[in-house]
Tab-separated table of C-alpha atoms and ligand atoms in Angstrom:
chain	number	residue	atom	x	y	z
W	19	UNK	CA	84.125	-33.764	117.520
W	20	UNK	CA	83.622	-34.338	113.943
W	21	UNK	CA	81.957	-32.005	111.797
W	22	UNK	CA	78.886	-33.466	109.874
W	23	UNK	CA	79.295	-32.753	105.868
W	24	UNK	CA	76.452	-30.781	104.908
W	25	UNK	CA	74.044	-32.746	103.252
W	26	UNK	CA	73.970	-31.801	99.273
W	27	UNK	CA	70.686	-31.829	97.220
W	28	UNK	CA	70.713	-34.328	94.546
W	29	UNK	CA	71.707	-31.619	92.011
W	30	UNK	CA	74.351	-30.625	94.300
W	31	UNK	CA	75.488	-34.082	94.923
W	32	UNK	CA	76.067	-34.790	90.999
W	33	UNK	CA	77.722	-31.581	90.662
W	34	UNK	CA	80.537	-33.946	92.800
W	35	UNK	CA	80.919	-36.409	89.787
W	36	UNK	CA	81.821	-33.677	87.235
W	37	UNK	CA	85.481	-33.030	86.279
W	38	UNK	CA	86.644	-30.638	84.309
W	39	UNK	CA	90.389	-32.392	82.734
W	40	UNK	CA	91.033	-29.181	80.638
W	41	UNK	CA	90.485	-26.939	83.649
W	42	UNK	CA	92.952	-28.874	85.526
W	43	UNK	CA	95.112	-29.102	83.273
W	44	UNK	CA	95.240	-25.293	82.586
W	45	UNK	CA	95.795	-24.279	86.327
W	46	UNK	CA	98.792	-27.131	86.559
W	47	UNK	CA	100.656	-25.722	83.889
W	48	UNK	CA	99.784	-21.880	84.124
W	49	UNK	CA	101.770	-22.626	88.212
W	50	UNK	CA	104.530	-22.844	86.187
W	51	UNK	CA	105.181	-21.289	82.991
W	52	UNK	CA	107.744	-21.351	80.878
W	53	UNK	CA	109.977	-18.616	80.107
W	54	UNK	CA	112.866	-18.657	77.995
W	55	UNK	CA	114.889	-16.883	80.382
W	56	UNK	CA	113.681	-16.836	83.414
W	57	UNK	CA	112.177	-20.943	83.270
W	58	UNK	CA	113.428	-22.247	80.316
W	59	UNK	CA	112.186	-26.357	82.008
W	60	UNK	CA	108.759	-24.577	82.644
W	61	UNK	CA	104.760	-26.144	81.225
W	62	UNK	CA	104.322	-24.533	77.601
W	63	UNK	CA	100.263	-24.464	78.090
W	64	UNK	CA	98.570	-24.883	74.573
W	65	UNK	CA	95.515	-26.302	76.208
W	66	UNK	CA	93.817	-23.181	76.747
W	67	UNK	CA	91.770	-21.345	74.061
W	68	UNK	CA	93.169	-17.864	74.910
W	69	UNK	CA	94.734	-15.258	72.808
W	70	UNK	CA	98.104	-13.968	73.912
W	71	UNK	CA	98.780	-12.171	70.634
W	72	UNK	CA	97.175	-8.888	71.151
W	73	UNK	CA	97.571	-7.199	74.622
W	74	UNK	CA	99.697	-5.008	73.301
W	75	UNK	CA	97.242	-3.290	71.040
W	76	UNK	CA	94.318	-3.423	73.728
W	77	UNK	CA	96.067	-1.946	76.473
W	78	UNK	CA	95.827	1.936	75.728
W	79	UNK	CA	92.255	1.507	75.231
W	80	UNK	CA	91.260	-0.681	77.944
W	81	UNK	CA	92.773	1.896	80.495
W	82	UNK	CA	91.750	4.761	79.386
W	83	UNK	CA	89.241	6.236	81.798
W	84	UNK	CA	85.445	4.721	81.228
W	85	UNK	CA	84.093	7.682	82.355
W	86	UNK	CA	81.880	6.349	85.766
W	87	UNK	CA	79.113	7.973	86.699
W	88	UNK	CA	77.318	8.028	89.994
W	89	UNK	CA	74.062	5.450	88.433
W	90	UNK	CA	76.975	2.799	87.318
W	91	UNK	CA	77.705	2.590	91.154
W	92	UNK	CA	74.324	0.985	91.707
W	93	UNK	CA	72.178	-1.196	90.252
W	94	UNK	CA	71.498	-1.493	86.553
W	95	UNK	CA	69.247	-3.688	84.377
W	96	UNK	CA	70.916	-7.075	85.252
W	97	UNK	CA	70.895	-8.125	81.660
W	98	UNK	CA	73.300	-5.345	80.556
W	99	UNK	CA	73.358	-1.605	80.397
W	100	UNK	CA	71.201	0.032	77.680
W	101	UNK	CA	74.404	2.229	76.656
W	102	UNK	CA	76.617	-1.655	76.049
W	103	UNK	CA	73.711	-3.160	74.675
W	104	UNK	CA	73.368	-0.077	72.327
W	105	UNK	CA	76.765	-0.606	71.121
W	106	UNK	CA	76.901	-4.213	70.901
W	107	UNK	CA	73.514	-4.013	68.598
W	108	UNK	CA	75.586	-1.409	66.612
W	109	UNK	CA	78.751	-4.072	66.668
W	110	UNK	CA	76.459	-7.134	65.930
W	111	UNK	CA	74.785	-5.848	63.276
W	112	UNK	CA	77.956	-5.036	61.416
W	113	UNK	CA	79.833	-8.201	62.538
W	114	UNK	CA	76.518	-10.865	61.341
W	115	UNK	CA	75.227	-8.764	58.493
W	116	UNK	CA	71.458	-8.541	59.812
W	117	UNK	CA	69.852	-5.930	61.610
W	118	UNK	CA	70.331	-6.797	66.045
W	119	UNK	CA	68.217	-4.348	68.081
W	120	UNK	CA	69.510	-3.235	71.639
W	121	UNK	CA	66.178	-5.256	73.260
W	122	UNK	CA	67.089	-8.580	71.544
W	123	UNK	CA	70.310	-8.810	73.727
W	124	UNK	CA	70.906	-10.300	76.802
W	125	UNK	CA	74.622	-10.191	78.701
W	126	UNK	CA	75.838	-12.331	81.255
W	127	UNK	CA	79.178	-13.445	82.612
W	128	UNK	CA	80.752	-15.193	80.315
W	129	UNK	CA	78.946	-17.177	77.080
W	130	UNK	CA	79.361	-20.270	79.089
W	131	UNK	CA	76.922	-18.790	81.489
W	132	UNK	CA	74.341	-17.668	78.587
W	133	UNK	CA	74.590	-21.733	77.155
W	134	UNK	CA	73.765	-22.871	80.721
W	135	UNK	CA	70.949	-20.243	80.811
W	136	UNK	CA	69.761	-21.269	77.694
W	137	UNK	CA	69.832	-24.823	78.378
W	138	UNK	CA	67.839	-23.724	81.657
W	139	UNK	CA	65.092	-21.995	79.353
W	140	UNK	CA	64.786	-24.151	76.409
W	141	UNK	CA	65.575	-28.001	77.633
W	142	UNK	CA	63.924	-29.924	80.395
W	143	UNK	CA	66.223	-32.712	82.612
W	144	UNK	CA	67.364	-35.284	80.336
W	145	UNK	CA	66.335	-33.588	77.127
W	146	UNK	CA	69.202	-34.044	74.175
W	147	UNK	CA	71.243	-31.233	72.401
W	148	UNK	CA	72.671	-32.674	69.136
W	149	UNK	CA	76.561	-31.139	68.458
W	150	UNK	CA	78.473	-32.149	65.302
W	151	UNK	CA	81.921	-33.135	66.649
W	152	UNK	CA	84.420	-32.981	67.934
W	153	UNK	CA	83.147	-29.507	69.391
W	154	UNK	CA	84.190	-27.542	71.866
W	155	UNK	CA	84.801	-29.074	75.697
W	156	UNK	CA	82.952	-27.256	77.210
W	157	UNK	CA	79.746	-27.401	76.058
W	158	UNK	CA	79.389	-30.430	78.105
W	159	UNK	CA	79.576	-28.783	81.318
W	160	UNK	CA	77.392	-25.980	80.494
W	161	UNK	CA	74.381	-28.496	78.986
W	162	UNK	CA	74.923	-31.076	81.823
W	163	UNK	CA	76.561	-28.913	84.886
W	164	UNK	CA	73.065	-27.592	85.978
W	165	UNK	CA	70.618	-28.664	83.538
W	166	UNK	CA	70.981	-32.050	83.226
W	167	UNK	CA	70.623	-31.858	79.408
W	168	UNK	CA	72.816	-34.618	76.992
W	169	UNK	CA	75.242	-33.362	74.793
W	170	UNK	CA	74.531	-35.658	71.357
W	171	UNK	CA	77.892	-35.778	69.280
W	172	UNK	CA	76.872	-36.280	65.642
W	173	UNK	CA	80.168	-38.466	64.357
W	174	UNK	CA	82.110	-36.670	61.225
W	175	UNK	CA	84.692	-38.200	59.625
W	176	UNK	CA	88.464	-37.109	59.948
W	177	UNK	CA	88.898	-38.479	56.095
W	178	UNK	CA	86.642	-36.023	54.798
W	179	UNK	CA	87.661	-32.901	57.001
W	180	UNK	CA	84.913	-33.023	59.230
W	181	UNK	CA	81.826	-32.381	56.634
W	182	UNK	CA	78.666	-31.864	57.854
W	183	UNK	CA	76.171	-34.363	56.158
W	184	UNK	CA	72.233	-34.257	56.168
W	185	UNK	CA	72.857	-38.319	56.291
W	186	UNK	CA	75.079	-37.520	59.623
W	187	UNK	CA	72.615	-35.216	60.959
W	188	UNK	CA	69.711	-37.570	60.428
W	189	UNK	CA	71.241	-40.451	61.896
W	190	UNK	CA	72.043	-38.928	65.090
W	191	UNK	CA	68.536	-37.602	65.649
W	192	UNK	CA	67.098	-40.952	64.625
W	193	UNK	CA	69.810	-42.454	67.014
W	194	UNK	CA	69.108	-40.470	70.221
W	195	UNK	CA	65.015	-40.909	69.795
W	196	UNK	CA	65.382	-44.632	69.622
W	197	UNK	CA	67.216	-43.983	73.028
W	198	UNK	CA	63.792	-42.262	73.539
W	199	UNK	CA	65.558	-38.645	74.024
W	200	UNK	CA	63.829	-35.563	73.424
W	201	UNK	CA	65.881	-33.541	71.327
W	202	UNK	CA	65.643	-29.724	71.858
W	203	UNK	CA	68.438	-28.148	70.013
W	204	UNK	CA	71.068	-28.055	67.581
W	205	UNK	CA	73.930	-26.438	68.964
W	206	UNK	CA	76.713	-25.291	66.766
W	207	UNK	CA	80.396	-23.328	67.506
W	208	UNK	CA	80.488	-21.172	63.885
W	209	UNK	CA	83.502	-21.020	63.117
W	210	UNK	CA	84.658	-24.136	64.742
W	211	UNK	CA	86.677	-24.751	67.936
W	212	UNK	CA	88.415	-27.374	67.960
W	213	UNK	CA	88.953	-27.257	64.127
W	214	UNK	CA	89.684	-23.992	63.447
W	215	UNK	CA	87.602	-24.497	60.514
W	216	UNK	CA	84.590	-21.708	58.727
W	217	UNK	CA	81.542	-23.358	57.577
W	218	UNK	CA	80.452	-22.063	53.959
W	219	UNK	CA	76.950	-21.303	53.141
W	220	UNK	CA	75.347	-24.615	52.170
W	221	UNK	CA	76.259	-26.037	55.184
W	222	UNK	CA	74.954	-23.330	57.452
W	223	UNK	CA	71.913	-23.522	55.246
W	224	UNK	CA	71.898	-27.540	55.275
W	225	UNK	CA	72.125	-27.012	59.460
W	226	UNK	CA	69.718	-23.973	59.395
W	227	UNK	CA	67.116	-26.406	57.422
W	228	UNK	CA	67.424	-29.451	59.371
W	229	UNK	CA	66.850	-27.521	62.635
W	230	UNK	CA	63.793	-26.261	61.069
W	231	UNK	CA	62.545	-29.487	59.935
W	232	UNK	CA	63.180	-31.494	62.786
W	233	UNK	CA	61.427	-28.380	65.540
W	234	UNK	CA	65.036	-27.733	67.084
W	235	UNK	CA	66.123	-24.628	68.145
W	236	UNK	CA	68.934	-23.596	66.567
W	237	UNK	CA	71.901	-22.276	68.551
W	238	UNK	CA	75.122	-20.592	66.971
W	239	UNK	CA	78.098	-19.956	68.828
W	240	UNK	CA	80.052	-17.288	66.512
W	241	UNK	CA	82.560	-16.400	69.065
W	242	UNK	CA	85.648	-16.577	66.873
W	243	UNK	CA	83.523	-14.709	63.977
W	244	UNK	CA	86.441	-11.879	63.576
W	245	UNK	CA	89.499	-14.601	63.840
W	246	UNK	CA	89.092	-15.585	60.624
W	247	UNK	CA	92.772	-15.307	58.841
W	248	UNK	CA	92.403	-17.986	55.736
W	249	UNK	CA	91.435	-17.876	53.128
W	250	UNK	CA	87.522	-18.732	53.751
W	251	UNK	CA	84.531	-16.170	54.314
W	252	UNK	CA	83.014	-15.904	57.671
W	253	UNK	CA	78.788	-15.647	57.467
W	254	UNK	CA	76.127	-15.767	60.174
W	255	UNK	CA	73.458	-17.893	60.964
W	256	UNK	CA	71.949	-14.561	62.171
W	257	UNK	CA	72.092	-13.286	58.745
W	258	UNK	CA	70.282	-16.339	57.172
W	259	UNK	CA	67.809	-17.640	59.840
W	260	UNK	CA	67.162	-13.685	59.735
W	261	UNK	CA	66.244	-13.594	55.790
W	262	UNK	CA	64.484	-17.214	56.134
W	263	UNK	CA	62.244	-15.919	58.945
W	264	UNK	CA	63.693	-18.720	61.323
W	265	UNK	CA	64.582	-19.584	64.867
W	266	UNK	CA	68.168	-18.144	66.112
W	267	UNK	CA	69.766	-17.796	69.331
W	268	UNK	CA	73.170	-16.260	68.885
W	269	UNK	CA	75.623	-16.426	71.418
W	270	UNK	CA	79.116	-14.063	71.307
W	271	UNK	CA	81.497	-12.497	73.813
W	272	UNK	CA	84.642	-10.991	74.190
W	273	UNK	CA	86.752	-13.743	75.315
W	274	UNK	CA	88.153	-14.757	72.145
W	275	UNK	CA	88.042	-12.120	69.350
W	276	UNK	CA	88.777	-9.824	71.564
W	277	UNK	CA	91.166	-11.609	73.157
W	278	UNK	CA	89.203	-11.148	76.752
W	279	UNK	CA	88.523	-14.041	78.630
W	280	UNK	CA	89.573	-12.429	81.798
W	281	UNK	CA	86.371	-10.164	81.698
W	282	UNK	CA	84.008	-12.586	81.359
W	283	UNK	CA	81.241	-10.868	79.360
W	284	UNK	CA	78.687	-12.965	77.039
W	285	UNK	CA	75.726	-12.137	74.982
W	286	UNK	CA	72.900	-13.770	73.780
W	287	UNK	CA	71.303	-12.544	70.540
W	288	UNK	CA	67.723	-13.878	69.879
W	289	UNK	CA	64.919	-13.363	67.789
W	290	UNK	CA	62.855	-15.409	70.314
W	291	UNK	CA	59.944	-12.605	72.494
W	292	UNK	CA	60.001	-15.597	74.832
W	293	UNK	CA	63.350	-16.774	75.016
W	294	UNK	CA	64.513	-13.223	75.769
W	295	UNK	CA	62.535	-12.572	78.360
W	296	UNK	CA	63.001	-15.822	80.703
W	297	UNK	CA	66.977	-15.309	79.766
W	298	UNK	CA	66.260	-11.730	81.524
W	299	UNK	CA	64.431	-13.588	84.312
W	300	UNK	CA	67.847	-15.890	84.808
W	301	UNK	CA	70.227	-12.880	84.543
W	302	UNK	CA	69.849	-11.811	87.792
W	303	UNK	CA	72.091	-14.781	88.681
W	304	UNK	CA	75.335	-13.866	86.488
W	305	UNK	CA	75.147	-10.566	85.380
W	306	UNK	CA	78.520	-8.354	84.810
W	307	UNK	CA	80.010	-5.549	86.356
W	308	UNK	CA	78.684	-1.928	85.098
W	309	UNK	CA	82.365	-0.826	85.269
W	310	UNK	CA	83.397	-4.324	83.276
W	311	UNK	CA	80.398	-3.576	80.984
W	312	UNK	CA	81.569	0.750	81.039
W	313	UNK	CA	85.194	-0.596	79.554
W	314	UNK	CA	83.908	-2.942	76.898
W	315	UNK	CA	81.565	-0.255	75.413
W	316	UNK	CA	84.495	2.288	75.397
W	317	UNK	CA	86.771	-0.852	73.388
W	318	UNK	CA	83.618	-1.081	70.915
W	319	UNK	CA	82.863	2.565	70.306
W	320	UNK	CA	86.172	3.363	69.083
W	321	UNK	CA	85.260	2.729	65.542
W	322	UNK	CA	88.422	3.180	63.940
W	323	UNK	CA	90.475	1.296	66.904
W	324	UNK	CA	88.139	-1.933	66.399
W	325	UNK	CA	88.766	-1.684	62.641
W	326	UNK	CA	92.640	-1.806	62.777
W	327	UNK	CA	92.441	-3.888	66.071
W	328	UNK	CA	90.447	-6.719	64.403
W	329	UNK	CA	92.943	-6.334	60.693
W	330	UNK	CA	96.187	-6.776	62.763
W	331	UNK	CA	94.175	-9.582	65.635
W	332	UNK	CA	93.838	-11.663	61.812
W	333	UNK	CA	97.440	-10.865	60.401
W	334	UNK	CA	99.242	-12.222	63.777
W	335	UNK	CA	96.701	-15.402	63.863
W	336	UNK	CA	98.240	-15.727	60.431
W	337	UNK	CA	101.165	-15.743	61.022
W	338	UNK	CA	101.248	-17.895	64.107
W	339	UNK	CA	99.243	-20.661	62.424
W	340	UNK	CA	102.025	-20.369	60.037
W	341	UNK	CA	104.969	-20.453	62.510
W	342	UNK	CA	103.266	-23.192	63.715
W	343	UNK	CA	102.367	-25.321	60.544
W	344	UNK	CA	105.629	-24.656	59.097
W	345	UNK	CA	107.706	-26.056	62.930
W	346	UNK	CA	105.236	-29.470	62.698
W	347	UNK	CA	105.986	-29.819	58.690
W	348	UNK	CA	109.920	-30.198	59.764
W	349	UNK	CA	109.117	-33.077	62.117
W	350	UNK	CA	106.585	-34.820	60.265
W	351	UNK	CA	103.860	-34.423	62.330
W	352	UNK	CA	100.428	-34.258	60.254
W	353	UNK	CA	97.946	-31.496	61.343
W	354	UNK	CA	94.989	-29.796	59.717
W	355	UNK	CA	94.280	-26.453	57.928
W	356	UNK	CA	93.196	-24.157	60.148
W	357	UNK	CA	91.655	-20.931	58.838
W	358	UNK	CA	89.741	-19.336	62.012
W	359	UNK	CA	89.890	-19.476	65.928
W	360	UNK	CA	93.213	-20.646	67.460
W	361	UNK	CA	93.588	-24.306	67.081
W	362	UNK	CA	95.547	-26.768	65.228
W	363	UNK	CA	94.261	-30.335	65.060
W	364	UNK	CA	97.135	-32.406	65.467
W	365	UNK	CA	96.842	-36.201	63.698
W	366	UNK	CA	99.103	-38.027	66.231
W	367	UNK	CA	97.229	-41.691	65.355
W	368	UNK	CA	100.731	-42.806	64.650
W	369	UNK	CA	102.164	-42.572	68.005
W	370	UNK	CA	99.361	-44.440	70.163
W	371	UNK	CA	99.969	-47.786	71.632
W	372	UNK	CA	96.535	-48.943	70.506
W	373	UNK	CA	93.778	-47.395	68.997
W	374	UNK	CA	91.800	-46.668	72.226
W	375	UNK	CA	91.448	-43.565	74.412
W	376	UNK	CA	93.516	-44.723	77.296
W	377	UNK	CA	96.474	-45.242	74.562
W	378	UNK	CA	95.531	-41.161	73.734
W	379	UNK	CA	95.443	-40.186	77.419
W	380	UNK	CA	98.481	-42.053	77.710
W	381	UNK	CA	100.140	-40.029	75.239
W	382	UNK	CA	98.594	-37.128	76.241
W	383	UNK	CA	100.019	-37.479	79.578
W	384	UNK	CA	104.173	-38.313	78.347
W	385	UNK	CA	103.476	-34.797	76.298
W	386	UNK	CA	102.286	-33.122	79.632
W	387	UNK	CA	105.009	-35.016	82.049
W	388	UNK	CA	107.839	-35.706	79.934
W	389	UNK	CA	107.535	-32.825	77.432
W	390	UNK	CA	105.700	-30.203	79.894
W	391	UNK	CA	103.634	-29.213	76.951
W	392	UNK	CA	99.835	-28.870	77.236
W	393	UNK	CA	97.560	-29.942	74.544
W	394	UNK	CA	93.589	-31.432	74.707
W	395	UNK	CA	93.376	-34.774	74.171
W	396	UNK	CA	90.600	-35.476	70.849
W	397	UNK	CA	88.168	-37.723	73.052
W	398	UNK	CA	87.375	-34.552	75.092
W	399	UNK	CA	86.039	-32.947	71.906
W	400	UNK	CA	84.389	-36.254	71.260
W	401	UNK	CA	86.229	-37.020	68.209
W	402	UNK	CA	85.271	-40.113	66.216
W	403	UNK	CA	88.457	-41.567	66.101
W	404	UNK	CA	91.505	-41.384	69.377
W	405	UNK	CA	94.632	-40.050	68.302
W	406	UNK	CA	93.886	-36.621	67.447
W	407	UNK	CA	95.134	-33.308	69.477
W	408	UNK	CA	94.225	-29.783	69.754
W	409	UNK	CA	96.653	-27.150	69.978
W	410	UNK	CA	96.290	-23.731	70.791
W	411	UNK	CA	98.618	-21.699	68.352
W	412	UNK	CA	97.597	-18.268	69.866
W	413	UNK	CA	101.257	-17.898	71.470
W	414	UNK	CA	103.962	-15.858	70.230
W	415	UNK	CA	106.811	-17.438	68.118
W	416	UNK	CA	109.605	-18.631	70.207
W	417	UNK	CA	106.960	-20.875	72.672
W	418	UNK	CA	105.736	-22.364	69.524
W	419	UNK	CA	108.641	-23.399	68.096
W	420	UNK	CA	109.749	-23.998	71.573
W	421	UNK	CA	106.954	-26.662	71.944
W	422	UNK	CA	107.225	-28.325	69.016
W	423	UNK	CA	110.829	-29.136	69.667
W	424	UNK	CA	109.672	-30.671	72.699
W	425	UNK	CA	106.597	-32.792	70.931
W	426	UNK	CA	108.925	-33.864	68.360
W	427	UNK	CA	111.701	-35.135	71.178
W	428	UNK	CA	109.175	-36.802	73.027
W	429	UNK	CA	107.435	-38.457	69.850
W	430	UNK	CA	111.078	-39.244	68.636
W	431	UNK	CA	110.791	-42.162	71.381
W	432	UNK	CA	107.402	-43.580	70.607
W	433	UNK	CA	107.140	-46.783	68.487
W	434	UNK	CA	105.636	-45.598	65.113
W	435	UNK	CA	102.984	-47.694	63.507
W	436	UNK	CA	102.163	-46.942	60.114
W	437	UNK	CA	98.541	-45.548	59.625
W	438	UNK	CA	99.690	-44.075	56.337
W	439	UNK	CA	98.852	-40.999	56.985
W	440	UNK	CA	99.154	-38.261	54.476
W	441	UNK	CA	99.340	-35.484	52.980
W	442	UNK	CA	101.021	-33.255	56.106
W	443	UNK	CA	98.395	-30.492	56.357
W	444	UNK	CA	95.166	-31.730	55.894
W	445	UNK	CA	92.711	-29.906	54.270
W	446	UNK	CA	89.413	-29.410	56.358
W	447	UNK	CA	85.530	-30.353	54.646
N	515	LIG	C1	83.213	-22.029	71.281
N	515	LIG	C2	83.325	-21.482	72.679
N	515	LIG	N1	82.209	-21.094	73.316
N	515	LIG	C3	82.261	-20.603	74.575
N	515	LIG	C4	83.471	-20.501	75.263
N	515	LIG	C5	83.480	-19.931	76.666
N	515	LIG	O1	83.472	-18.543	76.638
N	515	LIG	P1	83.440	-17.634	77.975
N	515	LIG	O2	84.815	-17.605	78.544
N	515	LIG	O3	82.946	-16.307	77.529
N	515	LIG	O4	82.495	-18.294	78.922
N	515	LIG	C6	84.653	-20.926	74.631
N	515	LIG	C7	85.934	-20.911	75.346
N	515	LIG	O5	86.892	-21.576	74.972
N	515	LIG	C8	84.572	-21.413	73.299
N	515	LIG	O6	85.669	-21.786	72.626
């Protein structure tokens, strides 16, 4: 006899219609990776935002012994041990500049789960979030995956780097409440996946006011704050929403400064009595491991590790971006300036059919089949223009070079149209 499908809410059933392409993507070419010896025809995945630069230097810390005890073998406050959230207000307060007490922090698994949980708290069904773009993937899955809430790109321009505009910012809000949306937020990833690129101080302060003006929380996403290797300066929203006397939710984690996706651990940082305690309430639902939580606070204590750890994380960034920059300027292939994170925005505008997004994925695809490389395709950053590319440069040298042979030999047989681009590394707003 056939067996009945279970019937799925109407939440459940529209969790159905959700893909996520960078997800599948990842696991395609992570079944077979390249190796230069061992599979030299392998996938080269730069599609994933991880860093595989610093291992090496995290390893005799991460195993040394967290020291267990007997009450970390049952249950603890879900929304983080007092002795990790003791550290990380310790960590936080040096890393934004601003004082972060133990009892404004919430943890969970993963900052993907503390957006969702925010978006829970703060945003009713069909309530907007406004996002300059292109911004990170992801953030559509966590506003829309369970809350229902629409992601609202505010459009930048590629010719001016990207640069936030009050005109930009006003349009989009105007924009959505035509479409009669309630906008609840202002959600930001500071510095910038998937530009790579470090706000300076009057636009955090043109964001900081507009957010103000306009009632909308204001939500900062500072998970690449320590990968900053140019030559720009790294500042918080915490710092200046705290000196203002304004709204902040601050979201961080360890899966990309510290080069520790794999563990999953998130915080949220809020000056918000009631936006703390409901995140508590929600918690219960994706809290972390005491042992995960027992190894992280060993990493962070070690004062003088973190110091050197986060000095040398910058200097190979560096000089990967450079490895990088310098393999794409010998084929001609235009990218941006990155100075933070792990991303290079490729400008491959040239090289598409037509100027729509099925002439991207199309390319996009010929790189993946044809070149078994792995980048992000612009329109799932929502990018204001197709053509564009992320690339993740957080690899060690040989699989970079490696892949931009391979980009360049695939490009080699596209039909060039001129789009006059220029200069070669373009410098971001
Ligand atoms: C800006 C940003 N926020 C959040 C995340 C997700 O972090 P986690 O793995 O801790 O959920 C990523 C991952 O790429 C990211 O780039």
């Amino acid at each position: 006899m056939k067996r009945n499908e279970p019937v799925l809410s109407k939440r459940g059933a529209k969790l159905l219609e959700n893909s996520q392409p960078l997800v599948e993507a990842h696991f395609k070419s992570e079944s077979d990776p390249w190796c230069k010896y061992s599979n030299p025809n392998g996938y080269i995945n730069l599609g994933t935002a991880e860093n595989h630069l610093v291992y090496d230097l995290l390893e005799p810390v991460l195993n040394k012994n967290p020291e267990l005890e007997a009450l970390h073998t049952h249950y603890g406050p879900l929304y983080g041990l007092d002795s990790l959230r003791h550290a990380m207000s310790g960590y936080l307060t040096k890393m934004t500049g601003a004082p972060v007490k133990k009892d404004q922090i919430v943890t969970a698994s993963g900052s993907s789960a503390i957006i969702d949980m925010l978006m829970y708290c703060l945003c009713d069904s069909g309530d907007g979030v406004i996002i300059p773009a292109p911004y990170y993937a992801g953030f559509d899955h966590d506003l829309k995956g369970r809350s229902n809430v629409e992601p609202i790109p505010v459009v930048l321009k590629p010719e001016n780097g990207y640069k936030i505009t009050q005109e930009a910012m006003q349009e989009t809000l105007v924009q959505a409440r035509m479409r009669q949306i309630k906008v609840k937020a202002l959600l930001i990833a500071s510095p910038n996946n998937p530009l790579g690129k470090v706000y300076d101080e009057d636009t955090l302060k043109l964001l900081l006011n507009f957010a103000t003006e306009q009632k909308l929380e204001l939500i900062s996403d500072e998970l690449y704050a320590q990968s900053v290797f140019g030559d720009a300066t790294y500042q918080s929203f915490w710092k200046l929403a705290h000196e203002s006397g304004k709204n902040i939710h601050l979201v961080y984690g360890f899966a990309k400064d510290f080069g520790l996706s794999g563990f999953k651990t998130g915080f949220l940082v809020t000056n918000s009595e009631r936006v703390l305690h409901a995140m508590r309430e929600l918690s219960y639902f994706a809290p972390v491991s005491n042992a995960t939580q027992k190894i992280l606070e060993n990493l962070i204590s070690d004062k003088k590790f973190m110091q050197e750890f986060f000095k040398e994380n910058r200097k190979r960034l560096k000089h990967a971006f450079e490895v990088l920059s310098s393999a794409l300027n010998k084929e001609d292939i235009p990218h941006y300036k990155a100075s933070a994170g792990f991303f290079a925005w490729l400008d491959l505008r040239e090289y598409l059919a037509s100027e729509d997004e099925d002439a991207e994925m199309d390319l996009y695809f010929k790189l993946l089949n044809e070149g078994k490389v792995n980048l992000s395709p612009g329109q799932l950053f929502h990018g204001s223009e197709p053509g564009y590319f992320r690339l993740c440069f957080a690899r060690p040298d040989e699989m970079l070079k490696e892949s931009v042979k391979r980009i360049a030999s695939v490009l080699k047989d596209v039909p060039k149209v001129d789009k006059k681009i220029q200069p070669k590394v373009v410098k971001l707003g």
